[in-house]
Amino acid sequence: MIGDSSGADHVLHYSSSDEFSDIHITGLLSLGCNIHFKDCFATSKFSAMTSGDDEQILHTIREFGDGIFLLSDWLFLHSYLVTAFSKFGNQIDPIRQYASDIIAPFRNGSLEQFTEWYKTCIRRIPHVRFVVDSDGYPALDMLMQQHLESNILGNQFHEDTIVRVPCSHMKLGQTEWVLKQTLDFMKLLDTKVG
């Protein structure tokens, strides 16, 4: 099972839910999931938008570009935004609700949601890998510090289950990075299963 960005959060939610505990999953690859509220950059902005308010929506869209310094990342982000807003226009209630649902477990600012997902997935799924992009390094550093201090990831934590990649969150979602991470994970599965 593979999920990218907010899709990774969905994969983790379903994989750790009691409702789906009887489904056998051999491997789980999470690309750029949220670890902390600070990781919820885009979803927190979408969740605050107001349907029908063109001025506010455009102001928020402009904010998305702040802090992007690579043309490739800017183009990737804006192609995503064009696709989303071409479908919904300024009636963005579905996007706002989806974003609000994604960030809800992180609003308290703790690492609890991620650690719960992590421990449940590690317990249920034989092969798990969380890929963290450079935008997620601060939250990952905070997570690892707390794990060293209080074992918040549990006794089953293993270093190869969480890996850092030297690319931005935007780049991690691009086809070549998704394919590379997927193929690397498949090779890992082949060596462990085969």
PDB file of C-alpha atoms in Angstrom:
ATOM      1  CA  MET A   1       0.000   0.000   0.000  1.00  0.00           C
ATOM      2  CA  ILE A   2       1.418   3.386  -1.008  1.00  0.00           C
ATOM      3  CA  GLY A   3       0.340   6.914  -0.132  1.00  0.00           C
ATOM      4  CA  ASP A   4       1.816  10.317  -0.953  1.00  0.00           C
ATOM      5  CA  SER A   5       1.319  13.523   1.071  1.00  0.00           C
ATOM      6  CA  SER A   6      -2.282  13.712   2.322  1.00  0.00           C
ATOM      7  CA  GLY A   7      -2.823  10.346   0.624  1.00  0.00           C
ATOM      8  CA  ALA A   8      -0.127   8.969   2.928  1.00  0.00           C
ATOM      9  CA  ASP A   9      -2.145  10.199   5.904  1.00  0.00           C
ATOM     10  CA  HIS A  10      -5.182   8.329   4.554  1.00  0.00           C
ATOM     11  CA  VAL A  11      -3.135   5.157   4.053  1.00  0.00           C
ATOM     12  CA  LEU A  12      -1.869   5.389   7.640  1.00  0.00           C
ATOM     13  CA  HIS A  13      -5.336   6.097   9.009  1.00  0.00           C
ATOM     14  CA  TYR A  14      -6.884   3.098   7.259  1.00  0.00           C
ATOM     15  CA  SER A  15      -3.941   0.786   7.907  1.00  0.00           C
ATOM     16  CA  SER A  16      -4.062   1.487  11.629  1.00  0.00           C
ATOM     17  CA  SER A  17      -7.862   1.534  11.958  1.00  0.00           C
ATOM     18  CA  ASP A  18      -9.560  -1.358  13.778  1.00  0.00           C
ATOM     19  CA  GLU A  19     -12.185  -1.300  11.027  1.00  0.00           C
ATOM     20  CA  PHE A  20      -9.588  -2.578   8.533  1.00  0.00           C
ATOM     21  CA  SER A  21      -7.497  -4.742  10.874  1.00  0.00           C
ATOM     22  CA  ASP A  22      -8.595  -7.976   9.166  1.00  0.00           C
ATOM     23  CA  ILE A  23      -7.142  -6.892   5.791  1.00  0.00           C
ATOM     24  CA  HIS A  24      -3.676  -8.376   5.239  1.00  0.00           C
ATOM     25  CA  ILE A  25      -1.173  -5.771   4.064  1.00  0.00           C
ATOM     26  CA  THR A  26       2.342  -6.994   3.241  1.00  0.00           C
ATOM     27  CA  GLY A  27       3.992  -3.603   2.880  1.00  0.00           C
ATOM     28  CA  LEU A  28       3.260   0.057   3.481  1.00  0.00           C
ATOM     29  CA  LEU A  29       5.151   2.957   1.909  1.00  0.00           C
ATOM     30  CA  SER A  30       4.322   6.416   3.239  1.00  0.00           C
ATOM     31  CA  LEU A  31       5.723   9.326   1.210  1.00  0.00           C
ATOM     32  CA  GLY A  32       5.677  12.667   2.988  1.00  0.00           C
ATOM     33  CA  CYS A  33       2.945  12.035   5.547  1.00  0.00           C
ATOM     34  CA  ASN A  34       2.276  14.572   8.271  1.00  0.00           C
ATOM     35  CA  ILE A  35       4.232  14.046  11.473  1.00  0.00           C
ATOM     36  CA  HIS A  36       3.272  17.277  13.230  1.00  0.00           C
ATOM     37  CA  PHE A  37       0.943  20.227  12.635  1.00  0.00           C
ATOM     38  CA  LYS A  38       3.913  22.174  11.221  1.00  0.00           C
ATOM     39  CA  ASP A  39       3.900  19.713   8.290  1.00  0.00           C
ATOM     40  CA  CYS A  40       0.299  20.619   7.410  1.00  0.00           C
ATOM     41  CA  PHE A  41       1.315  23.685   5.390  1.00  0.00           C
ATOM     42  CA  ALA A  42      -1.001  23.379   2.386  1.00  0.00           C
ATOM     43  CA  THR A  43      -3.877  21.655   4.155  1.00  0.00           C
ATOM     44  CA  SER A  44      -3.969  24.284   6.908  1.00  0.00           C
ATOM     45  CA  LYS A  45      -4.207  27.004   4.243  1.00  0.00           C
ATOM     46  CA  PHE A  46      -6.948  25.137   2.334  1.00  0.00           C
ATOM     47  CA  SER A  47      -8.895  24.548   5.554  1.00  0.00           C
ATOM     48  CA  ALA A  48      -8.976  28.301   6.256  1.00  0.00           C
ATOM     49  CA  MET A  49     -10.301  29.321   2.818  1.00  0.00           C
ATOM     50  CA  THR A  50     -13.837  30.644   2.447  1.00  0.00           C
ATOM     51  CA  SER A  51     -16.021  29.424  -0.413  1.00  0.00           C
ATOM     52  CA  GLY A  52     -17.035  32.179  -2.798  1.00  0.00           C
ATOM     53  CA  ASP A  53     -14.462  34.685  -1.520  1.00  0.00           C
ATOM     54  CA  ASP A  54     -12.260  35.214  -4.585  1.00  0.00           C
ATOM     55  CA  GLU A  55     -10.084  37.841  -2.914  1.00  0.00           C
ATOM     56  CA  GLN A  56      -9.289  35.645   0.086  1.00  0.00           C
ATOM     57  CA  ILE A  57      -8.737  32.547  -2.087  1.00  0.00           C
ATOM     58  CA  LEU A  58      -6.328  34.418  -4.375  1.00  0.00           C
ATOM     59  CA  HIS A  59      -4.470  35.845  -1.376  1.00  0.00           C
ATOM     60  CA  THR A  60      -4.027  32.315  -0.008  1.00  0.00           C
ATOM     61  CA  ILE A  61      -2.924  30.962  -3.399  1.00  0.00           C
ATOM     62  CA  ARG A  62      -0.239  33.659  -3.539  1.00  0.00           C
ATOM     63  CA  GLU A  63       0.952  32.577  -0.078  1.00  0.00           C
ATOM     64  CA  PHE A  64       1.510  29.054  -1.406  1.00  0.00           C
ATOM     65  CA  GLY A  65       4.332  30.394  -3.566  1.00  0.00           C
ATOM     66  CA  ASP A  66       6.125  32.077  -0.657  1.00  0.00           C
ATOM     67  CA  GLY A  67       9.224  30.169   0.306  1.00  0.00           C
ATOM     68  CA  ILE A  68       9.499  28.230  -2.960  1.00  0.00           C
ATOM     69  CA  PHE A  69      12.853  28.886  -4.561  1.00  0.00           C
ATOM     70  CA  LEU A  70      12.963  26.315  -7.353  1.00  0.00           C
ATOM     71  CA  LEU A  71      11.053  26.846 -10.567  1.00  0.00           C
ATOM     72  CA  SER A  72      10.314  23.106 -10.824  1.00  0.00           C
ATOM     73  CA  ASP A  73       8.662  23.132  -7.368  1.00  0.00           C
ATOM     74  CA  TRP A  74       6.720  26.297  -8.207  1.00  0.00           C
ATOM     75  CA  LEU A  75       5.464  24.774 -11.470  1.00  0.00           C
ATOM     76  CA  PHE A  76       4.501  21.503  -9.763  1.00  0.00           C
ATOM     77  CA  LEU A  77       2.584  23.310  -7.015  1.00  0.00           C
ATOM     78  CA  HIS A  78       0.788  25.646  -9.381  1.00  0.00           C
ATOM     79  CA  SER A  79      -0.189  22.862 -11.793  1.00  0.00           C
ATOM     80  CA  TYR A  80      -1.773  21.153  -8.764  1.00  0.00           C
ATOM     81  CA  LEU A  81      -3.568  24.373  -7.791  1.00  0.00           C
ATOM     82  CA  VAL A  82      -4.784  24.954 -11.361  1.00  0.00           C
ATOM     83  CA  THR A  83      -6.188  21.414 -11.464  1.00  0.00           C
ATOM     84  CA  ALA A  84      -7.936  21.797  -8.097  1.00  0.00           C
ATOM     85  CA  PHE A  85      -9.428  25.216  -8.783  1.00  0.00           C
ATOM     86  CA  SER A  86     -10.407  24.304 -12.355  1.00  0.00           C
ATOM     87  CA  LYS A  87     -12.644  21.610 -10.871  1.00  0.00           C
ATOM     88  CA  PHE A  88     -14.133  23.604  -8.005  1.00  0.00           C
ATOM     89  CA  GLY A  89     -13.742  27.261  -8.935  1.00  0.00           C
ATOM     90  CA  ASN A  90     -14.366  29.423  -5.899  1.00  0.00           C
ATOM     91  CA  GLN A  91     -16.836  26.928  -4.385  1.00  0.00           C
ATOM     92  CA  ILE A  92     -14.159  25.156  -2.420  1.00  0.00           C
ATOM     93  CA  ASP A  93     -16.174  23.606   0.417  1.00  0.00           C
ATOM     94  CA  PRO A  94     -15.140  20.042  -0.575  1.00  0.00           C
ATOM     95  CA  ILE A  95     -11.434  21.026  -0.588  1.00  0.00           C
ATOM     96  CA  ARG A  96     -11.804  22.915   2.699  1.00  0.00           C
ATOM     97  CA  GLN A  97     -13.577  20.001   4.387  1.00  0.00           C
ATOM     98  CA  TYR A  98     -11.022  17.476   3.096  1.00  0.00           C
ATOM     99  CA  ALA A  99      -8.158  19.657   4.351  1.00  0.00           C
ATOM    100  CA  SER A 100      -9.864  20.168   7.720  1.00  0.00           C
ATOM    101  CA  ASP A 101     -10.273  16.402   8.111  1.00  0.00           C
ATOM    102  CA  ILE A 102      -6.581  15.839   7.297  1.00  0.00           C
ATOM    103  CA  ILE A 103      -5.272  18.341   9.838  1.00  0.00           C
ATOM    104  CA  ALA A 104      -7.781  17.625  12.630  1.00  0.00           C
ATOM    105  CA  PRO A 105      -5.631  14.975  14.390  1.00  0.00           C
ATOM    106  CA  PHE A 106      -2.626  17.320  14.359  1.00  0.00           C
ATOM    107  CA  ARG A 107      -4.268  20.519  15.628  1.00  0.00           C
ATOM    108  CA  ASN A 108      -3.167  19.929  19.220  1.00  0.00           C
ATOM    109  CA  GLY A 109       0.459  20.314  18.120  1.00  0.00           C
ATOM    110  CA  SER A 110       1.612  16.983  19.518  1.00  0.00           C
ATOM    111  CA  LEU A 111       3.268  14.008  17.845  1.00  0.00           C
ATOM    112  CA  GLU A 112       0.612  11.661  19.237  1.00  0.00           C
ATOM    113  CA  GLN A 113      -1.258  10.967  15.974  1.00  0.00           C
ATOM    114  CA  PHE A 114       1.855  10.027  14.050  1.00  0.00           C
ATOM    115  CA  THR A 115       3.250   7.865  16.866  1.00  0.00           C
ATOM    116  CA  GLU A 116      -0.087   6.053  17.164  1.00  0.00           C
ATOM    117  CA  TRP A 117      -0.144   5.360  13.412  1.00  0.00           C
ATOM    118  CA  TYR A 118       3.503   4.300  13.454  1.00  0.00           C
ATOM    119  CA  LYS A 119       3.194   1.837  16.339  1.00  0.00           C
ATOM    120  CA  THR A 120      -0.021   0.292  14.972  1.00  0.00           C
ATOM    121  CA  CYS A 121       1.370  -0.088  11.435  1.00  0.00           C
ATOM    122  CA  ILE A 122       4.653  -1.581  12.696  1.00  0.00           C
ATOM    123  CA  ARG A 123       2.679  -4.091  14.763  1.00  0.00           C
ATOM    124  CA  ARG A 124       0.263  -5.086  11.954  1.00  0.00           C
ATOM    125  CA  ILE A 125       2.295  -4.803   8.750  1.00  0.00           C
ATOM    126  CA  PRO A 126       5.487  -6.811   8.170  1.00  0.00           C
ATOM    127  CA  HIS A 127       7.254  -4.200   6.010  1.00  0.00           C
ATOM    128  CA  VAL A 128       6.830  -0.480   6.647  1.00  0.00           C
ATOM    129  CA  ARG A 129       8.760   2.546   5.413  1.00  0.00           C
ATOM    130  CA  PHE A 130       8.083   6.217   6.111  1.00  0.00           C
ATOM    131  CA  VAL A 131       9.894   8.506   3.667  1.00  0.00           C
ATOM    132  CA  VAL A 132      10.415  12.017   5.038  1.00  0.00           C
ATOM    133  CA  ASP A 133      11.289  14.877   2.671  1.00  0.00           C
ATOM    134  CA  SER A 134      13.483  17.820   3.656  1.00  0.00           C
ATOM    135  CA  ASP A 135      10.432  19.940   4.539  1.00  0.00           C
ATOM    136  CA  GLY A 136       9.598  17.360   7.212  1.00  0.00           C
ATOM    137  CA  TYR A 137      13.081  17.241   8.780  1.00  0.00           C
ATOM    138  CA  PRO A 138      12.247  19.629  11.672  1.00  0.00           C
ATOM    139  CA  ALA A 139       9.243  17.531  12.747  1.00  0.00           C
ATOM    140  CA  LEU A 140      11.261  14.328  12.293  1.00  0.00           C
ATOM    141  CA  ASP A 141      14.086  15.728  14.422  1.00  0.00           C
ATOM    142  CA  MET A 142      11.566  16.593  17.147  1.00  0.00           C
ATOM    143  CA  LEU A 143      10.079  13.080  16.882  1.00  0.00           C
ATOM    144  CA  MET A 144      13.452  11.354  17.123  1.00  0.00           C
ATOM    145  CA  GLN A 145      14.476  13.519  20.086  1.00  0.00           C
ATOM    146  CA  GLN A 146      11.295  12.575  21.945  1.00  0.00           C
ATOM    147  CA  HIS A 147      11.813   8.931  21.026  1.00  0.00           C
ATOM    148  CA  LEU A 148      15.313   9.029  22.508  1.00  0.00           C
ATOM    149  CA  GLU A 149      13.951  10.642  25.669  1.00  0.00           C
ATOM    150  CA  SER A 150      10.758   8.632  26.174  1.00  0.00           C
ATOM    151  CA  ASN A 151      10.558   5.816  23.574  1.00  0.00           C
ATOM    152  CA  ILE A 152       7.397   7.315  22.002  1.00  0.00           C
ATOM    153  CA  LEU A 153       7.775   5.130  18.891  1.00  0.00           C
ATOM    154  CA  GLY A 154       7.799   1.993  21.017  1.00  0.00           C
ATOM    155  CA  ASN A 155      10.135  -0.950  21.358  1.00  0.00           C
ATOM    156  CA  GLN A 156       9.495  -2.152  17.801  1.00  0.00           C
ATOM    157  CA  PHE A 157      11.041   0.989  16.291  1.00  0.00           C
ATOM    158  CA  HIS A 158      13.778   0.255  13.784  1.00  0.00           C
ATOM    159  CA  GLU A 159      15.876   2.879  11.995  1.00  0.00           C
ATOM    160  CA  ASP A 160      15.170   1.583   8.475  1.00  0.00           C
ATOM    161  CA  THR A 161      11.429   2.222   8.910  1.00  0.00           C
ATOM    162  CA  ILE A 162      11.896   6.009   8.718  1.00  0.00           C
ATOM    163  CA  VAL A 163      14.194   7.364   6.021  1.00  0.00           C
ATOM    164  CA  ARG A 164      15.144  10.905   5.026  1.00  0.00           C
ATOM    165  CA  VAL A 165      15.357  11.913   1.378  1.00  0.00           C
ATOM    166  CA  PRO A 166      17.148  15.058   0.180  1.00  0.00           C
ATOM    167  CA  CYS A 167      14.260  16.602  -1.724  1.00  0.00           C
ATOM    168  CA  SER A 168      11.405  19.003  -1.055  1.00  0.00           C
ATOM    169  CA  HIS A 169       7.841  17.885  -0.391  1.00  0.00           C
ATOM    170  CA  MET A 170       6.897  19.128  -3.868  1.00  0.00           C
ATOM    171  CA  LYS A 171       9.603  17.062  -5.502  1.00  0.00           C
ATOM    172  CA  LEU A 172       8.750  13.931  -3.483  1.00  0.00           C
ATOM    173  CA  GLY A 173       5.295  13.975  -5.084  1.00  0.00           C
ATOM    174  CA  GLN A 174       6.677  14.068  -8.628  1.00  0.00           C
ATOM    175  CA  THR A 175       6.497  10.881 -10.651  1.00  0.00           C
ATOM    176  CA  GLU A 176      10.234  10.165 -10.799  1.00  0.00           C
ATOM    177  CA  TRP A 177      10.602  10.414  -6.996  1.00  0.00           C
ATOM    178  CA  VAL A 178       7.483   8.340  -6.308  1.00  0.00           C
ATOM    179  CA  LEU A 179       8.746   5.706  -8.742  1.00  0.00           C
ATOM    180  CA  LYS A 180      12.245   5.694  -7.233  1.00  0.00           C
ATOM    181  CA  GLN A 181      10.966   5.312  -3.670  1.00  0.00           C
ATOM    182  CA  THR A 182       8.476   2.637  -4.742  1.00  0.00           C
ATOM    183  CA  LEU A 183      11.137   0.618  -6.591  1.00  0.00           C
ATOM    184  CA  ASP A 184      13.549   0.925  -3.638  1.00  0.00           C
ATOM    185  CA  PHE A 185      10.808  -0.318  -1.305  1.00  0.00           C
ATOM    186  CA  MET A 186       9.922  -3.185  -3.672  1.00  0.00           C
ATOM    187  CA  LYS A 187      13.583  -4.266  -3.707  1.00  0.00           C
ATOM    188  CA  LEU A 188      13.561  -4.225   0.088  1.00  0.00           C
ATOM    189  CA  LEU A 189      10.418  -6.371   0.092  1.00  0.00           C
ATOM    190  CA  ASP A 190      11.986  -8.814  -2.382  1.00  0.00           C
ATOM    191  CA  THR A 191      15.040  -9.298  -0.174  1.00  0.00           C
ATOM    192  CA  LYS A 192      13.004  -9.674   3.026  1.00  0.00           C
ATOM    193  CA  VAL A 193      10.161 -11.795   1.625  1.00  0.00           C
ATOM    194  CA  GLY A 194      12.088 -13.751  -1.018  1.00  0.00           C
TER     195      GLY A 194
END
